[in-house]
Amino acid sequence: MNQLDRIVKALAGMPCDALLLSSPISRRYATGFPSSAGIVLIHQGGGLYYTDFRYIEAARQAVPNFEVALLPSGRSYNDVVNDLIARYGIKALGYENMYVTAAQKVKFDAELKAELYPMDDMLDRLRAIKAPWEVENIVRAQRIAERALEETLPLIRPGVTEQEVAAELIYRMYRYGAECQSFDAIVVAGENSSKPHGVPGPRPIKDGDFVTMDFGCVVDGYCSDMTRTVAVGHASDEMKKIYDLVLQAQLAGLAATKADIPCTLPDKAARDIIYAAGYQGCFEHGFGHSLGLEIHEEPRLSHSSKDILREGTVVTAEPGIYLEGRMGVRIEDMMLVTKDGCENLTRAPKELLIL
Ligand code: ZN
Ligand code: ZN
């Protein structure tokens, strides 16, 4: 079933006649076509996609299952939506209340001639369950990231800076087919590695440092995400201890992951190991997150989640231990949730590597 059919099917169970998708991410999800401007309207009979002159030729070629039309000059998207409201007799129109700005909502209220119905997280819930072709795109992005890492590891040595390592990873991801990065690559060394989302800077790597690299790229719109932490020169007993604990915690979280469980369980399995070893307060982010068209999607694998994990979701497994001002370790894989467990989509080795 393609995305349009999935959305039409979901619409049938909603108290509205049509859905107005105005955010770039939802337009892309519905049509498969990336654009910075346009609207998608989905009704029980199918989908319409209006965009402007910059995109119209490509959209006509790329979105065969939608009625694709050019925004007439001098008319606004709200004018077009009103035409469609009249054409299809739409009384209640679903809108993306979690995406539209307060200013857009004021205009919707003033201009659109239908009752507006908030869609809440309806599309997020659809997006959480990946089709096989979506998983393939994520895996293609991941293989590119792994190739970039494999070629970058030999370049990591004392004197090389965090920024230089980040540049090597990023260059290689583009070179091997990435559209862009999933997010700005994190490369942090030594005492900087205690900052989970630190920014790569001019700090040279030193003997005895941990270097944490968290990075990913995008292929056909889909993100990958991985983290590896390596030691340079040598690893102290404490470094080996916390690395091993993070790895054991990650493996416990992976073992706890399967369909139809509360999203809190993998987090608890990993957190229990880290806390039992005396590292309370040193792992204060969630165990993982879903990803796909966006790097962070719902549901999250965190201690506060209220969601149930579903088969076909792609989630990360990324516990860490961060000792403020001294060092940090994070190991992150991506997994596809299956009925009885999960399939690890990450192939890069994760034993402690001392370069
Ligand atoms: Zn990551
Ligand atoms: Zn992540």
Short mmCIF file of C-alpha atoms and ligand atoms in Angstrom, two decimals:
data_model
loop_
_atom_site.label_atom_id
_atom_site.label_comp_id
_atom_site.label_asym_id
_atom_site.label_seq_id
_atom_site.Cartn_x
_atom_site.Cartn_y
_atom_site.Cartn_z
CA MET A 1 0.00 0.00 0.00
CA ASN A 2 1.47 3.39 -0.92
CA GLN A 3 1.45 6.37 1.43
CA LEU A 4 -1.55 8.02 -0.24
CA ASP A 5 -3.63 4.85 0.17
CA ARG A 6 -2.55 4.56 3.83
CA ILE A 7 -3.60 8.15 4.53
CA VAL A 8 -6.93 7.75 2.69
CA LYS A 9 -7.61 4.61 4.74
CA ALA A 10 -6.83 6.45 7.99
CA LEU A 11 -9.03 9.37 6.91
CA ALA A 12 -12.01 7.00 6.68
CA GLY A 13 -11.91 6.62 10.48
CA MET A 14 -11.70 10.34 11.20
CA PRO A 15 -14.52 12.86 11.71
CA CYS A 16 -13.48 14.96 8.71
CA ASP A 17 -13.92 14.85 4.94
CA ALA A 18 -10.40 15.79 3.86
CA LEU A 19 -6.91 16.55 5.19
CA LEU A 20 -4.85 19.63 4.43
CA LEU A 21 -1.11 18.90 4.61
CA SER A 22 0.84 22.13 4.69
CA SER A 23 4.15 21.12 6.35
CA PRO A 24 7.06 20.16 4.06
CA ILE A 25 7.57 16.87 5.90
CA SER A 26 3.95 15.76 5.55
CA ARG A 27 3.81 16.81 1.90
CA ARG A 28 6.93 14.77 1.31
CA TYR A 29 5.54 11.79 3.19
CA ALA A 30 2.30 11.82 1.20
CA THR A 31 3.78 12.48 -2.25
CA GLY A 32 7.40 11.28 -1.93
CA PHE A 33 8.38 14.61 -3.49
CA PRO A 34 10.48 17.20 -1.61
CA SER A 35 9.51 20.85 -1.98
CA SER A 36 9.74 24.00 0.08
CA ALA A 37 6.32 25.25 -1.03
CA GLY A 38 2.95 23.73 -1.79
CA ILE A 39 -0.09 22.09 -0.26
CA VAL A 40 -1.51 18.61 -0.35
CA LEU A 41 -5.21 17.95 0.03
CA ILE A 42 -6.32 14.36 0.57
CA HIS A 43 -9.97 13.33 0.31
CA GLN A 44 -11.67 9.96 0.11
CA GLY A 45 -11.25 9.89 -3.67
CA GLY A 46 -7.50 10.62 -3.78
CA GLY A 47 -4.94 13.39 -3.44
CA LEU A 48 -4.23 16.79 -4.96
CA TYR A 49 -0.92 18.54 -4.90
CA TYR A 50 -0.54 22.24 -5.66
CA THR A 51 2.88 23.78 -5.95
CA ASP A 52 4.55 26.74 -7.63
CA PHE A 53 6.44 27.22 -10.89
CA ARG A 54 9.79 26.21 -9.37
CA TYR A 55 8.60 22.67 -8.68
CA ILE A 56 5.74 22.01 -11.07
CA GLU A 57 7.63 20.25 -13.87
CA ALA A 58 9.48 17.91 -11.50
CA ALA A 59 6.32 17.30 -9.44
CA ARG A 60 4.32 16.27 -12.51
CA GLN A 61 6.96 13.66 -13.27
CA ALA A 62 7.52 12.48 -9.69
CA VAL A 63 3.99 12.33 -8.26
CA PRO A 64 1.91 10.29 -10.72
CA ASN A 65 -0.72 9.17 -8.21
CA PHE A 66 -1.79 12.74 -7.30
CA GLU A 67 -3.62 15.36 -9.31
CA VAL A 68 -0.75 17.84 -9.62
CA ALA A 69 -1.54 21.47 -10.39
CA LEU A 70 0.21 24.81 -10.58
CA LEU A 71 -0.70 27.50 -8.06
CA PRO A 72 -2.40 30.07 -10.33
CA SER A 73 -0.58 33.39 -10.32
CA GLY A 74 -2.14 36.00 -8.08
CA ARG A 75 -3.90 33.36 -5.96
CA SER A 76 -2.94 32.09 -2.52
CA TYR A 77 -2.87 28.49 -1.31
CA ASN A 78 -5.87 29.33 0.89
CA ASP A 79 -7.78 30.44 -2.25
CA VAL A 80 -6.97 27.09 -3.82
CA VAL A 81 -8.06 25.20 -0.70
CA ASN A 82 -11.38 27.08 -0.77
CA ASP A 83 -11.85 26.04 -4.43
CA LEU A 84 -11.32 22.42 -3.39
CA ILE A 85 -13.63 22.79 -0.37
CA ALA A 86 -16.35 23.89 -2.81
CA ARG A 87 -15.49 21.27 -5.44
CA TYR A 88 -15.66 18.33 -3.03
CA GLY A 89 -18.31 19.68 -0.63
CA ILE A 90 -15.87 19.51 2.31
CA LYS A 91 -17.49 20.41 5.64
CA ALA A 92 -14.75 19.40 8.10
CA LEU A 93 -11.11 19.78 7.07
CA GLY A 94 -8.28 18.16 9.06
CA TYR A 95 -5.25 20.41 9.52
CA GLU A 96 -1.82 19.90 11.03
CA ASN A 97 -2.30 21.58 14.38
CA MET A 98 1.10 20.30 15.57
CA TYR A 99 2.92 21.96 12.66
CA VAL A 100 1.09 25.13 11.58
CA THR A 101 2.24 28.35 13.19
CA ALA A 102 -0.07 30.54 15.26
CA ALA A 103 -0.02 33.07 12.39
CA GLN A 104 -1.06 30.41 9.84
CA LYS A 105 -3.89 29.28 12.10
CA VAL A 106 -5.23 32.83 12.35
CA LYS A 107 -5.30 32.97 8.52
CA PHE A 108 -6.92 29.53 8.27
CA ASP A 109 -9.66 30.66 10.70
CA ALA A 110 -10.25 33.88 8.81
CA GLU A 111 -10.09 32.53 5.26
CA LEU A 112 -10.93 28.83 4.97
CA LYS A 113 -14.60 28.00 4.42
CA ALA A 114 -14.72 24.71 6.32
CA GLU A 115 -14.70 23.64 9.93
CA LEU A 116 -11.10 22.93 10.96
CA TYR A 117 -10.33 19.66 12.70
CA PRO A 118 -6.96 19.12 14.48
CA MET A 119 -5.16 16.04 13.13
CA ASP A 120 -2.89 15.80 16.21
CA ASP A 121 -0.31 13.02 15.73
CA MET A 122 -2.30 11.00 13.19
CA LEU A 123 0.38 11.23 10.48
CA ASP A 124 3.18 10.64 12.99
CA ARG A 125 1.55 7.36 13.94
CA LEU A 126 1.31 6.32 10.28
CA ARG A 127 4.91 7.37 9.66
CA ALA A 128 6.15 5.30 12.60
CA ILE A 129 5.39 2.05 10.75
CA LYS A 130 7.87 1.79 7.90
CA ALA A 131 7.19 0.09 4.57
CA PRO A 132 9.99 -2.23 3.38
CA TRP A 133 11.16 0.35 0.81
CA GLU A 134 11.46 2.97 3.55
CA VAL A 135 13.65 0.61 5.61
CA GLU A 136 15.76 0.00 2.49
CA ASN A 137 16.43 3.72 2.17
CA ILE A 138 17.44 3.95 5.83
CA VAL A 139 19.79 0.98 5.37
CA ARG A 140 21.32 2.53 2.23
CA ALA A 141 22.01 5.70 4.21
CA GLN A 142 23.49 3.65 7.04
CA ARG A 143 25.85 1.74 4.71
CA ILE A 144 27.15 5.06 3.39
CA ALA A 145 27.75 6.30 6.95
CA GLU A 146 29.56 3.06 7.82
CA ARG A 147 31.80 3.32 4.78
CA ALA A 148 32.62 6.90 5.76
CA LEU A 149 33.50 5.76 9.28
CA GLU A 150 35.63 2.86 8.07
CA GLU A 151 37.71 5.23 5.94
CA THR A 152 37.91 7.90 8.63
CA LEU A 153 39.10 5.69 11.51
CA PRO A 154 42.67 5.36 10.15
CA LEU A 155 42.89 9.18 10.03
CA ILE A 156 42.15 9.59 13.76
CA ARG A 157 45.39 10.15 15.65
CA PRO A 158 46.86 12.59 18.18
CA GLY A 159 46.99 16.12 16.79
CA VAL A 160 44.00 15.78 14.45
CA THR A 161 41.12 18.03 15.57
CA GLU A 162 37.47 17.22 16.20
CA GLN A 163 36.52 19.45 13.27
CA GLU A 164 38.92 17.63 10.95
CA VAL A 165 37.44 14.25 11.89
CA ALA A 166 33.93 15.63 11.35
CA ALA A 167 34.97 17.01 7.95
CA GLU A 168 36.34 13.61 6.87
CA LEU A 169 33.09 11.86 7.83
CA ILE A 170 30.89 14.46 6.16
CA TYR A 171 32.93 14.60 2.95
CA ARG A 172 32.83 10.84 2.57
CA MET A 173 29.07 10.60 3.20
CA TYR A 174 28.44 13.11 0.40
CA ARG A 175 30.97 11.43 -1.85
CA TYR A 176 29.28 8.04 -1.47
CA GLY A 177 25.80 9.29 -2.26
CA ALA A 178 24.31 11.16 0.71
CA GLU A 179 21.83 13.94 -0.10
CA CYS A 180 22.82 15.71 3.09
CA GLN A 181 23.60 14.95 6.72
CA SER A 182 20.77 13.70 8.94
CA PHE A 183 21.97 16.33 11.45
CA ASP A 184 25.22 18.18 12.08
CA ALA A 185 27.80 15.49 12.87
CA ILE A 186 28.95 15.36 16.48
CA VAL A 187 32.66 14.64 17.01
CA VAL A 188 33.85 15.23 20.58
CA ALA A 189 37.17 14.18 22.13
CA GLY A 190 38.57 13.82 25.64
CA GLU A 191 36.76 15.95 28.21
CA ASN A 192 34.39 17.19 25.45
CA SER A 193 33.04 13.65 25.07
CA SER A 194 31.06 14.15 28.30
CA LYS A 195 28.73 16.50 26.35
CA PRO A 196 26.18 14.24 24.61
CA HIS A 197 25.46 16.84 21.92
CA GLY A 198 28.78 18.69 21.87
CA VAL A 199 29.86 20.59 18.77
CA PRO A 200 33.13 19.67 17.00
CA GLY A 201 35.76 22.31 17.59
CA PRO A 202 39.47 22.97 17.06
CA ARG A 203 40.52 20.75 19.99
CA PRO A 204 43.32 18.40 18.93
CA ILE A 205 42.88 14.74 19.85
CA LYS A 206 45.33 13.52 22.50
CA ASP A 207 46.72 10.16 23.53
CA GLY A 208 44.29 8.54 25.98
CA ASP A 209 41.19 10.36 24.67
CA PHE A 210 37.83 8.90 23.91
CA VAL A 211 36.49 10.22 20.60
CA THR A 212 32.71 10.00 20.19
CA MET A 213 31.30 10.32 16.68
CA ASP A 214 27.52 10.60 16.21
CA PHE A 215 26.51 11.11 12.60
CA GLY A 216 24.24 10.02 9.78
CA CYS A 217 23.11 10.89 6.31
CA VAL A 218 20.01 11.07 4.16
CA VAL A 219 19.18 8.90 1.14
CA ASP A 220 15.94 9.50 -0.79
CA GLY A 221 14.70 11.54 2.15
CA TYR A 222 15.42 8.93 4.83
CA CYS A 223 17.87 9.44 7.71
CA SER A 224 20.43 7.13 9.26
CA ASP A 225 21.93 7.60 12.72
CA MET A 226 24.89 5.92 14.42
CA THR A 227 27.39 6.61 17.19
CA ARG A 228 30.76 5.02 17.78
CA THR A 229 33.23 5.86 20.53
CA VAL A 230 36.89 4.94 20.06
CA ALA A 231 39.96 5.35 22.27
CA VAL A 232 43.15 6.89 20.91
CA GLY A 233 46.59 5.61 21.92
CA HIS A 234 45.52 3.73 25.01
CA ALA A 235 42.46 3.25 27.23
CA SER A 236 42.62 3.50 31.03
CA ASP A 237 40.90 0.88 33.21
CA GLU A 238 38.12 3.40 33.89
CA MET A 239 37.63 3.99 30.16
CA LYS A 240 37.43 0.25 29.53
CA LYS A 241 34.99 -0.13 32.42
CA ILE A 242 32.51 2.52 31.27
CA TYR A 243 32.79 1.44 27.63
CA ASP A 244 31.94 -2.13 28.59
CA LEU A 245 29.04 -0.98 30.77
CA VAL A 246 27.54 1.08 27.94
CA LEU A 247 27.91 -1.86 25.58
CA GLN A 248 26.26 -4.26 28.07
CA ALA A 249 23.47 -1.72 28.62
CA GLN A 250 22.93 -1.38 24.87
CA LEU A 251 22.83 -5.16 24.38
CA ALA A 252 20.30 -5.47 27.23
CA GLY A 253 18.14 -2.78 25.62
CA LEU A 254 18.36 -4.52 22.25
CA ALA A 255 17.40 -7.84 23.86
CA ALA A 256 14.35 -6.19 25.44
CA THR A 257 13.13 -4.71 22.14
CA LYS A 258 10.23 -6.30 20.29
CA ALA A 259 6.78 -5.41 18.99
CA ASP A 260 3.84 -4.65 21.27
CA ILE A 261 5.81 -3.75 24.42
CA PRO A 262 5.71 -0.40 26.24
CA CYS A 263 8.37 1.93 24.80
CA THR A 264 9.77 2.31 28.32
CA LEU A 265 11.08 -1.26 28.54
CA PRO A 266 14.28 -1.09 26.43
CA ASP A 267 15.19 2.13 28.25
CA LYS A 268 14.68 0.46 31.63
CA ALA A 269 16.72 -2.61 30.65
CA ALA A 270 19.69 -0.41 29.71
CA ARG A 271 19.29 2.14 32.51
CA ASP A 272 19.12 -0.53 35.23
CA ILE A 273 22.58 -1.80 34.23
CA ILE A 274 24.15 1.65 34.20
CA TYR A 275 22.55 2.77 37.46
CA ALA A 276 23.29 -0.55 39.24
CA ALA A 277 26.97 0.01 38.48
CA GLY A 278 26.83 3.33 40.34
CA TYR A 279 26.40 5.73 37.41
CA GLN A 280 23.11 7.37 38.40
CA GLY A 281 22.88 10.83 36.89
CA CYS A 282 25.40 9.96 34.14
CA PHE A 283 22.82 8.76 31.55
CA GLU A 284 20.07 11.35 31.47
CA HIS A 285 18.83 11.11 27.89
CA GLY A 286 16.49 8.47 26.51
CA PHE A 287 17.61 5.06 25.24
CA GLY A 288 16.49 5.76 21.70
CA HIS A 289 14.17 7.44 19.22
CA SER A 290 12.37 6.54 16.04
CA LEU A 291 13.63 7.95 12.78
CA GLY A 292 12.71 8.07 9.12
CA LEU A 293 12.06 11.23 7.10
CA GLU A 294 13.07 13.10 10.26
CA ILE A 295 15.99 12.26 12.51
CA HIS A 296 13.79 12.30 15.61
CA GLU A 297 10.33 10.83 15.21
CA GLU A 298 7.75 9.33 17.52
CA PRO A 299 7.67 7.09 19.44
CA ARG A 300 10.71 7.61 21.69
CA LEU A 301 12.24 4.83 23.75
CA SER A 302 12.38 6.78 26.99
CA HIS A 303 11.39 6.30 30.60
CA SER A 304 8.50 8.76 30.17
CA SER A 305 7.01 7.34 26.96
CA LYS A 306 3.34 6.37 26.97
CA ASP A 307 3.53 4.60 23.60
CA ILE A 308 3.50 0.95 22.62
CA LEU A 309 6.28 -0.10 20.26
CA ARG A 310 4.92 -1.42 16.95
CA GLU A 311 6.29 -3.88 14.41
CA GLY A 312 7.91 -2.04 11.51
CA THR A 313 9.20 0.89 13.55
CA VAL A 314 12.87 1.84 13.14
CA VAL A 315 14.40 2.97 16.42
CA THR A 316 17.86 3.76 17.75
CA ALA A 317 19.57 2.12 20.73
CA GLU A 318 21.95 4.70 22.18
CA PRO A 319 22.76 4.53 25.86
CA GLY A 320 25.75 6.44 27.19
CA ILE A 321 27.72 7.31 30.29
CA TYR A 322 28.94 10.90 30.64
CA LEU A 323 31.37 11.91 33.39
CA GLU A 324 31.21 15.69 33.45
CA GLY A 325 34.43 17.44 32.47
CA ARG A 326 36.26 14.14 31.99
CA MET A 327 34.96 11.68 29.44
CA GLY A 328 31.91 10.11 27.86
CA VAL A 329 30.89 7.04 25.87
CA ARG A 330 27.87 6.47 23.65
CA ILE A 331 27.18 3.54 21.34
CA GLU A 332 24.27 3.82 18.92
CA ASP A 333 22.77 1.32 16.51
CA MET A 334 19.52 1.40 14.55
CA MET A 335 17.06 -1.46 14.68
CA LEU A 336 13.92 -2.55 12.90
CA VAL A 337 11.31 -3.75 15.38
CA THR A 338 9.96 -7.18 14.48
CA LYS A 339 7.23 -9.35 15.95
CA ASP A 340 9.61 -11.34 18.16
CA GLY A 341 12.57 -9.01 18.56
CA CYS A 342 14.50 -6.61 16.44
CA GLU A 343 16.81 -6.67 13.46
CA ASN A 344 19.97 -4.62 13.93
CA LEU A 345 20.40 -2.46 10.79
CA THR A 346 23.89 -1.33 11.89
CA ARG A 347 26.85 -3.44 10.82
CA ALA A 348 29.80 -1.42 12.15
CA PRO A 349 31.70 -3.33 14.87
CA LYS A 350 31.27 -2.03 18.41
CA GLU A 351 33.97 -3.70 20.52
CA LEU A 352 36.24 -1.05 22.07
CA LEU A 353 38.61 0.06 19.35
CA ILE A 354 41.94 1.54 20.48
CA LEU A 355 43.45 3.41 17.56
ZN ZN B 1 22.95 9.68 16.77
ZN ZN B 2 20.10 9.10 17.70
#
